[in-house]
């Protein structure tokens, strides 16, 4: 199965929140080595490098509001990292996004270690 990080995003990030998240992400890119797959300004995408990849992490500025099937929670997101080195970047970014989010009830994080906010 593999180690997994989870987050629930029920509201969009404001322009100011997203700008702060993007600036933090730029710092992570300059500190850690991972494959940046970000193609547009409204999502951050990355994965591990050189056989240390697992699932691509995607954090979106805009919350998903689409209910794909009955009982679906569109706010639920996850990324299996299997504790590979880029997991530190995933968790750092999720913690910062939670920290910067003005309404903490709209962005919650957890992982398989039971850590969460």
mmCIF file with all atom_site columns, C-alpha atoms in Angstrom:
data_model
loop_
_atom_site.group_PDB
_atom_site.id
_atom_site.type_symbol
_atom_site.label_atom_id
_atom_site.label_alt_id
_atom_site.label_comp_id
_atom_site.label_asym_id
_atom_site.label_entity_id
_atom_site.label_seq_id
_atom_site.pdbx_PDB_ins_code
_atom_site.Cartn_x
_atom_site.Cartn_y
_atom_site.Cartn_z
_atom_site.occupancy
_atom_site.B_iso_or_equiv
_atom_site.pdbx_formal_charge
_atom_site.auth_seq_id
_atom_site.auth_comp_id
_atom_site.auth_asym_id
_atom_site.auth_atom_id
_atom_site.pdbx_PDB_model_num
ATOM 1   C CA . UNK A 1 1   ? 0.000   0.000  0.000   1.00 0.00 ? 1   UNK A CA 1
ATOM 2   C CA . UNK A 1 2   ? 2.617   2.581  0.997   1.00 0.00 ? 2   UNK A CA 1
ATOM 3   C CA . UNK A 1 3   ? 2.830   5.595  3.229   1.00 0.00 ? 3   UNK A CA 1
ATOM 4   C CA . UNK A 1 4   ? 0.268   8.297  2.390   1.00 0.00 ? 4   UNK A CA 1
ATOM 5   C CA . UNK A 1 5   ? -0.355  11.992 3.094   1.00 0.00 ? 5   UNK A CA 1
ATOM 6   C CA . UNK A 1 6   ? -3.953  13.254 3.097   1.00 0.00 ? 6   UNK A CA 1
ATOM 7   C CA . UNK A 1 7   ? -5.572  16.657 2.886   1.00 0.00 ? 7   UNK A CA 1
ATOM 8   C CA . UNK A 1 8   ? -9.075  18.037 2.680   1.00 0.00 ? 8   UNK A CA 1
ATOM 9   C CA . UNK A 1 9   ? -9.447  21.267 0.767   1.00 0.00 ? 9   UNK A CA 1
ATOM 10  C CA . UNK A 1 10  ? -12.996 22.597 0.806   1.00 0.00 ? 10  UNK A CA 1
ATOM 11  C CA . UNK A 1 11  ? -12.234 26.195 -0.228  1.00 0.00 ? 11  UNK A CA 1
ATOM 12  C CA . UNK A 1 12  ? -10.020 27.947 -2.751  1.00 0.00 ? 12  UNK A CA 1
ATOM 13  C CA . UNK A 1 13  ? -6.797  29.603 -1.671  1.00 0.00 ? 13  UNK A CA 1
ATOM 14  C CA . UNK A 1 14  ? -7.015  33.382 -1.920  1.00 0.00 ? 14  UNK A CA 1
ATOM 15  C CA . UNK A 1 15  ? -4.617  35.156 -4.265  1.00 0.00 ? 15  UNK A CA 1
ATOM 16  C CA . UNK A 1 16  ? -2.487  36.252 -1.299  1.00 0.00 ? 16  UNK A CA 1
ATOM 17  C CA . UNK A 1 17  ? -2.466  32.734 0.216   1.00 0.00 ? 17  UNK A CA 1
ATOM 18  C CA . UNK A 1 18  ? -1.541  31.163 -3.124  1.00 0.00 ? 18  UNK A CA 1
ATOM 19  C CA . UNK A 1 19  ? 1.241   33.700 -3.753  1.00 0.00 ? 19  UNK A CA 1
ATOM 20  C CA . UNK A 1 20  ? 2.716   32.802 -0.344  1.00 0.00 ? 20  UNK A CA 1
ATOM 21  C CA . UNK A 1 21  ? 2.444   29.070 -1.088  1.00 0.00 ? 21  UNK A CA 1
ATOM 22  C CA . UNK A 1 22  ? 4.109   29.518 -4.481  1.00 0.00 ? 22  UNK A CA 1
ATOM 23  C CA . UNK A 1 23  ? 6.956   31.521 -2.900  1.00 0.00 ? 23  UNK A CA 1
ATOM 24  C CA . UNK A 1 24  ? 7.438   28.798 -0.279  1.00 0.00 ? 24  UNK A CA 1
ATOM 25  C CA . UNK A 1 25  ? 7.429   26.170 -3.037  1.00 0.00 ? 25  UNK A CA 1
ATOM 26  C CA . UNK A 1 26  ? 10.123  28.080 -4.929  1.00 0.00 ? 26  UNK A CA 1
ATOM 27  C CA . UNK A 1 27  ? 12.254  27.898 -1.773  1.00 0.00 ? 27  UNK A CA 1
ATOM 28  C CA . UNK A 1 28  ? 11.670  24.148 -1.546  1.00 0.00 ? 28  UNK A CA 1
ATOM 29  C CA . UNK A 1 29  ? 12.765  23.750 -5.172  1.00 0.00 ? 29  UNK A CA 1
ATOM 30  C CA . UNK A 1 30  ? 16.010  25.547 -4.362  1.00 0.00 ? 30  UNK A CA 1
ATOM 31  C CA . UNK A 1 31  ? 16.642  23.386 -1.270  1.00 0.00 ? 31  UNK A CA 1
ATOM 32  C CA . UNK A 1 32  ? 15.495  19.859 -2.181  1.00 0.00 ? 32  UNK A CA 1
ATOM 33  C CA . UNK A 1 33  ? 15.949  17.804 -5.345  1.00 0.00 ? 33  UNK A CA 1
ATOM 34  C CA . UNK A 1 34  ? 12.759  16.545 -6.945  1.00 0.00 ? 34  UNK A CA 1
ATOM 35  C CA . UNK A 1 35  ? 11.099  16.686 -10.348 1.00 0.00 ? 35  UNK A CA 1
ATOM 36  C CA . UNK A 1 36  ? 8.977   19.802 -10.724 1.00 0.00 ? 36  UNK A CA 1
ATOM 37  C CA . UNK A 1 37  ? 6.017   19.041 -13.002 1.00 0.00 ? 37  UNK A CA 1
ATOM 38  C CA . UNK A 1 38  ? 4.186   22.348 -12.479 1.00 0.00 ? 38  UNK A CA 1
ATOM 39  C CA . UNK A 1 39  ? 2.761   23.507 -15.801 1.00 0.00 ? 39  UNK A CA 1
ATOM 40  C CA . UNK A 1 40  ? 0.422   26.321 -14.816 1.00 0.00 ? 40  UNK A CA 1
ATOM 41  C CA . UNK A 1 41  ? 0.038   28.815 -12.021 1.00 0.00 ? 41  UNK A CA 1
ATOM 42  C CA . UNK A 1 42  ? -3.049  27.280 -10.392 1.00 0.00 ? 42  UNK A CA 1
ATOM 43  C CA . UNK A 1 43  ? -1.484  23.945 -9.364  1.00 0.00 ? 43  UNK A CA 1
ATOM 44  C CA . UNK A 1 44  ? 1.794   22.656 -7.971  1.00 0.00 ? 44  UNK A CA 1
ATOM 45  C CA . UNK A 1 45  ? 2.906   19.221 -9.177  1.00 0.00 ? 45  UNK A CA 1
ATOM 46  C CA . UNK A 1 46  ? 6.053   17.269 -8.367  1.00 0.00 ? 46  UNK A CA 1
ATOM 47  C CA . UNK A 1 47  ? 7.469   13.804 -7.799  1.00 0.00 ? 47  UNK A CA 1
ATOM 48  C CA . UNK A 1 48  ? 10.717  12.176 -6.680  1.00 0.00 ? 48  UNK A CA 1
ATOM 49  C CA . UNK A 1 49  ? 13.803  11.703 -8.867  1.00 0.00 ? 49  UNK A CA 1
ATOM 50  C CA . UNK A 1 50  ? 15.910  8.818  -10.108 1.00 0.00 ? 50  UNK A CA 1
ATOM 51  C CA . UNK A 1 51  ? 13.864  5.851  -8.965  1.00 0.00 ? 51  UNK A CA 1
ATOM 52  C CA . UNK A 1 52  ? 12.737  7.677  -5.827  1.00 0.00 ? 52  UNK A CA 1
ATOM 53  C CA . UNK A 1 53  ? 9.439   8.649  -7.427  1.00 0.00 ? 53  UNK A CA 1
ATOM 54  C CA . UNK A 1 54  ? 6.069   7.275  -6.375  1.00 0.00 ? 54  UNK A CA 1
ATOM 55  C CA . UNK A 1 55  ? 2.809   9.177  -6.930  1.00 0.00 ? 55  UNK A CA 1
ATOM 56  C CA . UNK A 1 56  ? 2.849   12.704 -8.282  1.00 0.00 ? 56  UNK A CA 1
ATOM 57  C CA . UNK A 1 57  ? 1.811   15.223 -5.632  1.00 0.00 ? 57  UNK A CA 1
ATOM 58  C CA . UNK A 1 58  ? -0.694  17.855 -6.829  1.00 0.00 ? 58  UNK A CA 1
ATOM 59  C CA . UNK A 1 59  ? -1.871  20.834 -4.784  1.00 0.00 ? 59  UNK A CA 1
ATOM 60  C CA . UNK A 1 60  ? -4.462  23.010 -6.500  1.00 0.00 ? 60  UNK A CA 1
ATOM 61  C CA . UNK A 1 61  ? -5.324  26.622 -5.836  1.00 0.00 ? 61  UNK A CA 1
ATOM 62  C CA . UNK A 1 62  ? -8.992  25.968 -6.510  1.00 0.00 ? 62  UNK A CA 1
ATOM 63  C CA . UNK A 1 63  ? -10.882 23.403 -4.455  1.00 0.00 ? 63  UNK A CA 1
ATOM 64  C CA . UNK A 1 64  ? -12.564 20.593 -6.335  1.00 0.00 ? 64  UNK A CA 1
ATOM 65  C CA . UNK A 1 65  ? -16.339 21.015 -6.170  1.00 0.00 ? 65  UNK A CA 1
ATOM 66  C CA . UNK A 1 66  ? -17.277 18.152 -8.536  1.00 0.00 ? 66  UNK A CA 1
ATOM 67  C CA . UNK A 1 67  ? -19.118 15.227 -7.001  1.00 0.00 ? 67  UNK A CA 1
ATOM 68  C CA . UNK A 1 68  ? -18.169 12.336 -9.272  1.00 0.00 ? 68  UNK A CA 1
ATOM 69  C CA . UNK A 1 69  ? -20.376 9.734  -7.612  1.00 0.00 ? 69  UNK A CA 1
ATOM 70  C CA . UNK A 1 70  ? -22.838 9.413  -4.754  1.00 0.00 ? 70  UNK A CA 1
ATOM 71  C CA . UNK A 1 71  ? -21.051 9.706  -1.421  1.00 0.00 ? 71  UNK A CA 1
ATOM 72  C CA . UNK A 1 72  ? -17.975 11.288 -2.999  1.00 0.00 ? 72  UNK A CA 1
ATOM 73  C CA . UNK A 1 73  ? -16.135 13.895 -0.888  1.00 0.00 ? 73  UNK A CA 1
ATOM 74  C CA . UNK A 1 74  ? -14.628 16.275 -3.464  1.00 0.00 ? 74  UNK A CA 1
ATOM 75  C CA . UNK A 1 75  ? -12.473 17.922 -0.770  1.00 0.00 ? 75  UNK A CA 1
ATOM 76  C CA . UNK A 1 76  ? -10.503 14.689 -0.137  1.00 0.00 ? 76  UNK A CA 1
ATOM 77  C CA . UNK A 1 77  ? -6.993  14.420 -1.630  1.00 0.00 ? 77  UNK A CA 1
ATOM 78  C CA . UNK A 1 78  ? -4.048  12.102 -1.037  1.00 0.00 ? 78  UNK A CA 1
ATOM 79  C CA . UNK A 1 79  ? -0.553  11.307 -2.265  1.00 0.00 ? 79  UNK A CA 1
ATOM 80  C CA . UNK A 1 80  ? 1.239   8.019  -1.636  1.00 0.00 ? 80  UNK A CA 1
ATOM 81  C CA . UNK A 1 81  ? 4.949   8.733  -1.239  1.00 0.00 ? 81  UNK A CA 1
ATOM 82  C CA . UNK A 1 82  ? 6.013   5.428  0.353   1.00 0.00 ? 82  UNK A CA 1
ATOM 83  C CA . UNK A 1 83  ? 8.293   7.537  2.605   1.00 0.00 ? 83  UNK A CA 1
ATOM 84  C CA . UNK A 1 84  ? 10.620  8.282  -0.299  1.00 0.00 ? 84  UNK A CA 1
ATOM 85  C CA . UNK A 1 85  ? 12.782  11.427 0.022   1.00 0.00 ? 85  UNK A CA 1
ATOM 86  C CA . UNK A 1 86  ? 10.285  13.748 -1.669  1.00 0.00 ? 86  UNK A CA 1
ATOM 87  C CA . UNK A 1 87  ? 7.821   12.956 1.138   1.00 0.00 ? 87  UNK A CA 1
ATOM 88  C CA . UNK A 1 88  ? 9.579   15.654 3.204   1.00 0.00 ? 88  UNK A CA 1
ATOM 89  C CA . UNK A 1 89  ? 8.709   18.190 0.510   1.00 0.00 ? 89  UNK A CA 1
ATOM 90  C CA . UNK A 1 90  ? 5.086   16.998 0.336   1.00 0.00 ? 90  UNK A CA 1
ATOM 91  C CA . UNK A 1 91  ? 4.599   17.264 4.088   1.00 0.00 ? 91  UNK A CA 1
ATOM 92  C CA . UNK A 1 92  ? 6.422   20.613 4.307   1.00 0.00 ? 92  UNK A CA 1
ATOM 93  C CA . UNK A 1 93  ? 4.218   22.095 1.616   1.00 0.00 ? 93  UNK A CA 1
ATOM 94  C CA . UNK A 1 94  ? 1.029   20.747 3.189   1.00 0.00 ? 94  UNK A CA 1
ATOM 95  C CA . UNK A 1 95  ? 2.029   22.105 6.605   1.00 0.00 ? 95  UNK A CA 1
ATOM 96  C CA . UNK A 1 96  ? 2.815   25.515 5.140   1.00 0.00 ? 96  UNK A CA 1
ATOM 97  C CA . UNK A 1 97  ? -0.469  25.590 3.201   1.00 0.00 ? 97  UNK A CA 1
ATOM 98  C CA . UNK A 1 98  ? -2.321  24.763 6.424   1.00 0.00 ? 98  UNK A CA 1
ATOM 99  C CA . UNK A 1 99  ? -0.363  27.457 8.285   1.00 0.00 ? 99  UNK A CA 1
ATOM 100 C CA . UNK A 1 100 ? -1.046  30.139 5.665   1.00 0.00 ? 100 UNK A CA 1
ATOM 101 C CA . UNK A 1 101 ? -4.763  29.275 5.214   1.00 0.00 ? 101 UNK A CA 1
ATOM 102 C CA . UNK A 1 102 ? -6.827  31.912 6.986   1.00 0.00 ? 102 UNK A CA 1
ATOM 103 C CA . UNK A 1 103 ? -9.804  29.600 7.574   1.00 0.00 ? 103 UNK A CA 1
ATOM 104 C CA . UNK A 1 104 ? -8.159  26.468 9.008   1.00 0.00 ? 104 UNK A CA 1
ATOM 105 C CA . UNK A 1 105 ? -11.457 24.549 8.829   1.00 0.00 ? 105 UNK A CA 1
ATOM 106 C CA . UNK A 1 106 ? -11.224 24.570 5.027   1.00 0.00 ? 106 UNK A CA 1
ATOM 107 C CA . UNK A 1 107 ? -7.783  22.923 4.785   1.00 0.00 ? 107 UNK A CA 1
ATOM 108 C CA . UNK A 1 108 ? -6.939  19.950 7.002   1.00 0.00 ? 108 UNK A CA 1
ATOM 109 C CA . UNK A 1 109 ? -3.962  17.616 6.735   1.00 0.00 ? 109 UNK A CA 1
ATOM 110 C CA . UNK A 1 110 ? -2.959  14.207 8.068   1.00 0.00 ? 110 UNK A CA 1
ATOM 111 C CA . UNK A 1 111 ? -0.725  11.256 7.262   1.00 0.00 ? 111 UNK A CA 1
ATOM 112 C CA . UNK A 1 112 ? -0.302  7.592  8.074   1.00 0.00 ? 112 UNK A CA 1
ATOM 113 C CA . UNK A 1 113 ? 1.779   8.511  11.165  1.00 0.00 ? 113 UNK A CA 1
ATOM 114 C CA . UNK A 1 114 ? -1.321  10.077 12.677  1.00 0.00 ? 114 UNK A CA 1
ATOM 115 C CA . UNK A 1 115 ? 0.052   13.580 12.412  1.00 0.00 ? 115 UNK A CA 1
ATOM 116 C CA . UNK A 1 116 ? -2.507  16.113 11.380  1.00 0.00 ? 116 UNK A CA 1
ATOM 117 C CA . UNK A 1 117 ? -4.045  19.486 11.833  1.00 0.00 ? 117 UNK A CA 1
#
